[in-house]
CSV table of N, CA and C in Angstrom, one decimal:
chain,number,residue,atom,x,y,z
A,990,GLN,N,144.9,71.3,132.9
A,990,GLN,CA,146.0,71.7,132.0
A,990,GLN,C,145.4,72.5,130.8
A,991,VAL,N,146.1,73.5,130.3
A,991,VAL,CA,145.7,74.2,129.2
A,991,VAL,C,146.9,74.4,128.3
A,992,GLN,N,146.8,73.9,127.0
A,992,GLN,CA,147.9,74.2,126.0
A,992,GLN,C,147.4,75.3,125.1
A,993,LEU,N,148.4,76.2,124.9
A,993,LEU,CA,148.2,77.4,124.1
A,993,LEU,C,149.2,77.4,122.9
A,994,VAL,N,148.7,77.7,121.7
A,994,VAL,CA,149.5,77.8,120.5
A,994,VAL,C,149.3,79.1,119.8
A,995,GLU,N,150.3,79.9,119.7
A,995,GLU,CA,150.2,81.2,119.1
A,995,GLU,C,150.6,81.1,117.6
A,996,SER,N,150.1,82.0,116.8
A,996,SER,CA,150.4,82.1,115.4
A,996,SER,C,150.2,83.5,114.9
A,997,GLY,N,150.7,83.8,113.7
A,997,GLY,CA,150.4,85.1,113.1
A,997,GLY,C,151.5,86.1,113.1
A,998,GLY,N,152.6,85.8,113.8
A,998,GLY,CA,153.7,86.7,113.9
A,998,GLY,C,154.4,86.8,112.5
A,999,GLY,N,155.3,87.8,112.4
A,999,GLY,CA,156.0,88.0,111.2
A,999,GLY,C,156.7,89.3,111.1
A,1000,LEU,N,157.2,89.6,109.9
A,1000,LEU,CA,157.9,90.9,109.7
A,1000,LEU,C,156.9,91.8,109.0
A,1001,VAL,N,156.8,93.0,109.5
A,1001,VAL,CA,155.9,94.0,108.9
A,1001,VAL,C,156.5,95.4,109.0
A,1002,GLN,N,156.2,96.3,108.0
A,1002,GLN,CA,156.7,97.6,108.0
A,1002,GLN,C,155.9,98.5,109.0
A,1003,ALA,N,156.6,99.5,109.5
A,1003,ALA,CA,155.9,100.4,110.4
A,1003,ALA,C,154.6,101.0,109.8
A,1004,GLY,N,153.6,101.0,110.5
A,1004,GLY,CA,152.3,101.4,110.0
A,1004,GLY,C,151.4,100.3,109.5
A,1005,GLY,N,152.0,99.1,109.5
A,1005,GLY,CA,151.3,98.0,109.0
A,1005,GLY,C,150.5,97.3,110.1
A,1006,SER,N,149.9,96.2,109.7
A,1006,SER,CA,149.0,95.4,110.7
A,1006,SER,C,149.3,94.0,110.7
A,1007,LEU,N,149.1,93.3,111.8
A,1007,LEU,CA,149.2,91.9,111.9
A,1007,LEU,C,148.0,91.4,112.9
A,1008,ARG,N,147.6,90.2,112.7
A,1008,ARG,CA,146.6,89.6,113.6
A,1008,ARG,C,147.2,88.3,114.2
A,1009,LEU,N,147.4,88.3,115.5
A,1009,LEU,CA,147.9,87.2,116.2
A,1009,LEU,C,146.7,86.3,116.6
A,1010,SER,N,146.9,85.0,116.6
A,1010,SER,CA,145.9,84.1,117.1
A,1010,SER,C,146.5,83.2,118.2
A,1011,CYS,N,145.6,82.8,119.1
A,1011,CYS,CA,146.0,81.9,120.2
A,1011,CYS,C,144.9,80.8,120.2
A,1012,ALA,N,145.3,79.6,120.0
A,1012,ALA,CA,144.4,78.4,120.0
A,1012,ALA,C,144.6,77.7,121.4
A,1013,ALA,N,143.5,77.6,122.1
A,1013,ALA,CA,143.5,76.9,123.4
A,1013,ALA,C,143.0,75.5,123.3
A,1014,SER,N,143.5,74.6,124.2
A,1014,SER,CA,143.2,73.2,124.2
A,1014,SER,C,141.9,72.9,124.9
A,1015,ARG,N,141.3,73.9,125.6
A,1015,ARG,CA,140.0,73.7,126.3
A,1015,ARG,C,139.2,74.9,126.0
A,1016,SER,N,137.9,74.8,126.4
A,1016,SER,CA,137.0,75.9,126.1
A,1016,SER,C,137.4,77.2,126.8
A,1017,ILE,N,137.5,78.2,126.1
A,1017,ILE,CA,138.0,79.5,126.7
A,1017,ILE,C,136.9,80.1,127.5
A,1018,SER,N,135.7,79.7,127.4
A,1018,SER,CA,134.6,80.2,128.2
A,1018,SER,C,134.8,79.7,129.7
A,1019,SER,N,135.6,78.7,129.8
A,1019,SER,CA,135.9,78.1,131.2
A,1019,SER,C,137.1,78.8,131.8
A,1020,LEU,N,137.8,79.6,131.1
A,1020,LEU,CA,139.0,80.3,131.6
A,1020,LEU,C,138.6,81.6,132.2
A,1021,ASN,N,139.3,81.9,133.3
A,1021,ASN,CA,139.0,83.2,134.0
A,1021,ASN,C,139.3,84.4,133.1
A,1022,ARG,N,140.5,84.3,132.5
A,1022,ARG,CA,140.8,85.4,131.6
A,1022,ARG,C,141.9,84.9,130.7
A,1023,MET,N,142.1,85.6,129.6
A,1023,MET,CA,143.2,85.4,128.6
A,1023,MET,C,143.8,86.7,128.3
A,1024,SER,N,145.1,86.6,128.1
A,1024,SER,CA,145.9,87.8,127.9
A,1024,SER,C,147.0,87.6,126.8
A,1025,TRP,N,147.5,88.7,126.3
A,1025,TRP,CA,148.6,88.7,125.5
A,1025,TRP,C,149.7,89.5,126.2
A,1026,TYR,N,150.9,88.9,126.3
A,1026,TYR,CA,152.1,89.6,126.8
A,1026,TYR,C,153.1,89.7,125.7
A,1027,ARG,N,154.1,90.5,125.9
A,1027,ARG,CA,155.2,90.6,124.9
A,1027,ARG,C,156.5,90.9,125.7
A,1028,GLN,N,157.5,90.4,125.1
A,1028,GLN,CA,158.9,90.6,125.6
A,1028,GLN,C,159.8,91.0,124.5
A,1029,ALA,N,160.3,92.2,124.6
A,1029,ALA,CA,161.3,92.7,123.7
A,1029,ALA,C,162.7,92.4,124.1
A,1030,PRO,N,163.6,92.3,123.2
A,1030,PRO,CA,165.0,92.0,123.6
A,1030,PRO,C,165.5,92.9,124.7
A,1031,GLY,N,166.1,92.2,125.7
A,1031,GLY,CA,166.6,93.0,126.8
A,1031,GLY,C,165.7,93.6,127.8
A,1032,LYS,N,164.4,93.3,127.6
A,1032,LYS,CA,163.4,93.9,128.4
A,1032,LYS,C,162.5,92.8,129.1
A,1033,GLN,N,161.8,93.3,130.2
A,1033,GLN,CA,161.0,92.4,130.9
A,1033,GLN,C,159.7,92.1,130.1
A,1034,ARG,N,159.1,91.0,130.4
A,1034,ARG,CA,157.8,90.7,129.8
A,1034,ARG,C,156.7,91.6,130.3
A,1035,GLU,N,155.9,92.2,129.4
A,1035,GLU,CA,154.9,93.1,129.8
A,1035,GLU,C,153.5,92.7,129.3
A,1036,LEU,N,152.5,93.0,130.1
A,1036,LEU,CA,151.1,92.7,129.8
A,1036,LEU,C,150.7,93.7,128.7
A,1037,VAL,N,150.1,93.2,127.6
A,1037,VAL,CA,149.7,94.0,126.5
A,1037,VAL,C,148.2,94.2,126.5
A,1038,ALA,N,147.4,93.1,126.7
A,1038,ALA,CA,146.0,93.2,126.6
A,1038,ALA,C,145.4,92.0,127.3
A,1039,VAL,N,144.2,92.2,127.9
A,1039,VAL,CA,143.5,91.2,128.7
A,1039,VAL,C,142.0,91.1,128.2
A,1040,ILE,N,141.5,89.9,128.2
A,1040,ILE,CA,140.0,89.8,128.0
A,1040,ILE,C,139.6,88.8,129.0
A,1041,THR,N,138.5,89.2,129.8
A,1041,THR,CA,138.0,88.3,130.8
A,1041,THR,C,136.9,87.4,130.3
A,1042,SER,N,136.4,86.5,131.1
A,1042,SER,CA,135.4,85.5,130.7
A,1042,SER,C,134.1,86.2,130.3
A,1043,ASP,N,133.9,87.4,130.9
A,1043,ASP,CA,132.6,88.1,130.6
A,1043,ASP,C,132.8,89.2,129.6
A,1044,GLY,N,134.0,89.2,128.9
A,1044,GLY,CA,134.2,90.0,127.7
A,1044,GLY,C,134.8,91.4,128.0
A,1045,ARG,N,135.2,91.7,129.2
A,1045,ARG,CA,135.8,93.0,129.5
A,1045,ARG,C,137.3,92.9,129.0
A,1046,THR,N,137.7,94.1,128.5
A,1046,THR,CA,139.1,94.1,128.0
A,1046,THR,C,139.8,95.3,128.6
A,1047,ASN,N,141.1,95.2,128.6
A,1047,ASN,CA,142.0,96.2,129.1
A,1047,ASN,C,143.3,96.1,128.3
A,1048,TYR,N,144.0,97.3,128.2
A,1048,TYR,CA,145.2,97.4,127.4
A,1048,TYR,C,146.2,98.2,128.1
A,1049,VAL,N,147.5,97.9,127.8
A,1049,VAL,CA,148.5,98.8,128.3
A,1049,VAL,C,148.4,100.1,127.5
A,1050,ASP,N,148.8,101.2,128.1
A,1050,ASP,CA,148.6,102.5,127.5
A,1050,ASP,C,149.3,102.6,126.1
A,1051,SER,N,150.4,102.0,125.9
A,1051,SER,CA,151.2,102.2,124.7
A,1051,SER,C,150.5,101.6,123.5
A,1052,VAL,N,149.5,100.7,123.7
A,1052,VAL,CA,148.8,100.1,122.5
A,1052,VAL,C,147.3,100.5,122.4
A,1053,LYS,N,146.8,101.3,123.4
A,1053,LYS,CA,145.4,101.7,123.3
A,1053,LYS,C,145.1,102.4,122.0
A,1054,GLY,N,144.0,102.1,121.4
A,1054,GLY,CA,143.6,102.7,120.1
A,1054,GLY,C,144.3,102.0,118.9
A,1055,ARG,N,145.2,101.2,119.1
A,1055,ARG,CA,145.9,100.5,118.0
A,1055,ARG,C,145.7,99.0,118.0
A,1056,PHE,N,145.6,98.4,119.2
A,1056,PHE,CA,145.5,96.9,119.3
A,1056,PHE,C,144.1,96.6,119.8
A,1057,THR,N,143.5,95.5,119.4
A,1057,THR,CA,142.3,95.0,119.9
A,1057,THR,C,142.3,93.5,120.2
A,1058,ILE,N,141.9,93.2,121.4
A,1058,ILE,CA,141.9,91.8,121.8
A,1058,ILE,C,140.4,91.3,121.7
A,1059,SER,N,140.3,90.1,121.2
A,1059,SER,CA,138.9,89.5,121.0
A,1059,SER,C,139.0,88.0,121.2
A,1060,SER,N,137.9,87.4,121.3
A,1060,SER,CA,137.8,85.9,121.5
A,1060,SER,C,136.7,85.3,120.7
A,1061,ASP,N,136.9,84.1,120.4
A,1061,ASP,CA,135.9,83.3,119.7
A,1061,ASP,C,135.7,82.0,120.4
A,1062,ASN,N,134.6,81.9,121.2
A,1062,ASN,CA,134.4,80.7,122.0
A,1062,ASN,C,134.2,79.5,121.2
A,1063,ALA,N,133.6,79.6,120.0
A,1063,ALA,CA,133.3,78.5,119.2
A,1063,ALA,C,134.6,77.8,118.7
A,1064,LYS,N,135.6,78.7,118.5
A,1064,LYS,CA,136.9,78.2,118.0
A,1064,LYS,C,138.0,78.0,119.1
A,1065,ASN,N,137.5,78.3,120.4
A,1065,ASN,CA,138.5,78.3,121.5
A,1065,ASN,C,139.8,79.1,121.2
A,1066,ALA,N,139.6,80.3,120.7
A,1066,ALA,CA,140.7,81.1,120.2
A,1066,ALA,C,140.6,82.5,120.7
A,1067,VAL,N,141.7,83.1,120.9
A,1067,VAL,CA,141.8,84.6,121.2
A,1067,VAL,C,142.7,85.2,120.2
A,1068,TYR,N,142.4,86.5,119.9
A,1068,TYR,CA,143.1,87.1,118.8
A,1068,TYR,C,143.6,88.5,119.3
A,1069,LEU,N,144.7,88.9,118.7
A,1069,LEU,CA,145.2,90.3,118.9
A,1069,LEU,C,145.4,91.0,117.6
A,1070,GLN,N,144.5,91.9,117.3
A,1070,GLN,CA,144.6,92.7,116.1
A,1070,GLN,C,145.5,93.9,116.3
A,1071,MET,N,146.6,94.0,115.6
A,1071,MET,CA,147.5,95.0,115.8
A,1071,MET,C,147.6,95.9,114.6
A,1072,ASN,N,147.2,97.1,114.8
A,1072,ASN,CA,147.3,98.1,113.7
A,1072,ASN,C,148.3,99.2,114.0
A,1073,SER,N,148.6,100.0,113.0
A,1073,SER,CA,149.6,101.1,113.1
A,1073,SER,C,150.8,100.7,113.9
A,1074,LEU,N,151.4,99.6,113.5
A,1074,LEU,CA,152.5,99.0,114.2
A,1074,LEU,C,153.7,100.0,114.2
A,1075,LYS,N,154.4,99.9,115.3
A,1075,LYS,CA,155.6,100.8,115.4
A,1075,LYS,C,156.8,99.9,115.7
A,1076,PRO,N,158.0,100.4,115.4
A,1076,PRO,CA,159.2,99.5,115.6
A,1076,PRO,C,159.3,99.1,117.1
A,1077,GLU,N,158.8,99.9,118.0
A,1077,GLU,CA,158.9,99.6,119.4
A,1077,GLU,C,157.9,98.5,119.8
A,1078,ASP,N,157.1,98.1,118.9
A,1078,ASP,CA,156.2,96.9,119.1
A,1078,ASP,C,156.9,95.6,118.9
A,1079,THR,N,158.1,95.7,118.3
A,1079,THR,CA,158.9,94.4,118.1
A,1079,THR,C,159.1,93.7,119.4
A,1080,ALA,N,158.7,92.4,119.3
A,1080,ALA,CA,158.8,91.6,120.5
A,1080,ALA,C,158.3,90.2,120.2
A,1081,VAL,N,158.6,89.3,121.1
A,1081,VAL,CA,157.9,88.0,121.1
A,1081,VAL,C,156.6,88.1,121.9
A,1082,TYR,N,155.5,87.7,121.3
A,1082,TYR,CA,154.2,87.9,121.9
A,1082,TYR,C,153.7,86.5,122.4
A,1083,TYR,N,153.3,86.5,123.6
A,1083,TYR,CA,152.9,85.3,124.3
A,1083,TYR,C,151.4,85.3,124.7
A,1084,CYS,N,150.8,84.2,124.5
A,1084,CYS,CA,149.4,84.1,124.9
A,1084,CYS,C,149.4,83.5,126.4
A,1085,ASN,N,148.5,84.0,127.2
A,1085,ASN,CA,148.5,83.5,128.6
A,1085,ASN,C,147.0,83.2,129.0
A,1086,ALA,N,146.8,82.1,129.7
A,1086,ALA,CA,145.5,81.8,130.2
A,1086,ALA,C,145.5,81.6,131.7
A,1087,GLN,N,144.5,82.2,132.3
A,1087,GLN,CA,144.4,81.9,133.8
A,1087,GLN,C,143.2,81.0,134.0
A,1088,TRP,N,143.5,79.9,134.7
A,1088,TRP,CA,142.5,78.9,135.0
A,1088,TRP,C,142.7,78.2,136.3
A,1089,SER,N,141.7,78.2,137.2
A,1089,SER,CA,141.8,77.5,138.4
A,1089,SER,C,143.1,77.9,139.2
A,1090,GLY,N,143.3,79.2,139.2
A,1090,GLY,CA,144.4,79.7,140.0
A,1090,GLY,C,145.8,79.6,139.4
A,1091,LEU,N,145.9,79.0,138.2
A,1091,LEU,CA,147.2,78.8,137.6
A,1091,LEU,C,147.2,79.5,136.3
A,1092,TYR,N,148.5,79.8,135.9
A,1092,TYR,CA,148.7,80.5,134.6
A,1092,TYR,C,149.4,79.6,133.6
A,1093,TYR,N,149.0,79.7,132.4
A,1093,TYR,CA,149.5,78.8,131.3
A,1093,TYR,C,150.0,79.7,130.2
A,1094,TRP,N,151.1,79.3,129.6
A,1094,TRP,CA,151.8,80.1,128.6
A,1094,TRP,C,151.9,79.3,127.3
A,1095,GLY,N,151.8,80.0,126.2
A,1095,GLY,CA,152.2,79.5,124.9
A,1095,GLY,C,153.7,79.7,124.7
A,1096,LYS,N,154.3,79.3,123.6
A,1096,LYS,CA,155.7,79.4,123.3
A,1096,LYS,C,156.1,80.7,122.7
A,1097,GLY,N,155.0,81.4,122.2
A,1097,GLY,CA,155.3,82.8,121.7
A,1097,GLY,C,155.4,82.8,120.2
A,1098,THR,N,155.1,84.0,119.6
A,1098,THR,CA,155.3,84.2,118.2
A,1098,THR,C,156.0,85.6,118.0
A,1099,LEU,N,157.0,85.6,117.1
A,1099,LEU,CA,157.8,86.8,117.0
A,1099,LEU,C,157.2,87.8,116.0
A,1100,VAL,N,157.1,89.1,116.5
A,1100,VAL,CA,156.6,90.2,115.7
A,1100,VAL,C,157.8,91.1,115.5
A,1101,THR,N,158.1,91.4,114.3
A,1101,THR,CA,159.2,92.3,114.0
A,1101,THR,C,158.7,93.5,113.1
A,1102,VAL,N,158.8,94.7,113.6
A,1102,VAL,CA,158.3,95.9,112.9
A,1102,VAL,C,159.5,96.7,112.4
A,1103,SER,N,159.7,96.8,111.1
A,1103,SER,CA,160.8,97.5,110.5
A,1103,SER,C,160.4,99.0,110.3
A,1104,SER,N,161.4,99.8,110.4
A,1104,SER,CA,161.2,101.3,110.3
A,1104,SER,C,161.4,101.7,108.8
């Protein structure tokens, strides 16, 4: 089992920045990969960024150059630094962990970007 708790969401103006955090209940170095997803109102959940256990990262095209995913093994945490935010980034952001063939989700944190 893996419990995930997100934090750091909020209301920000377009062009601003936010840093999301995801705290995991077990060592993230034991997890295959960790990801951030988001779901905007009326839309499907989409993968935003991934970081694997060996540190490789990948991003959806719409956030490349603006968002950065990182991890801190000592704190069992994963972060999503979001810069140059746009109104279309407004969504609930979810942390996801893949471990032993299963996927685990946090409850999400809301990010609202005003124009």
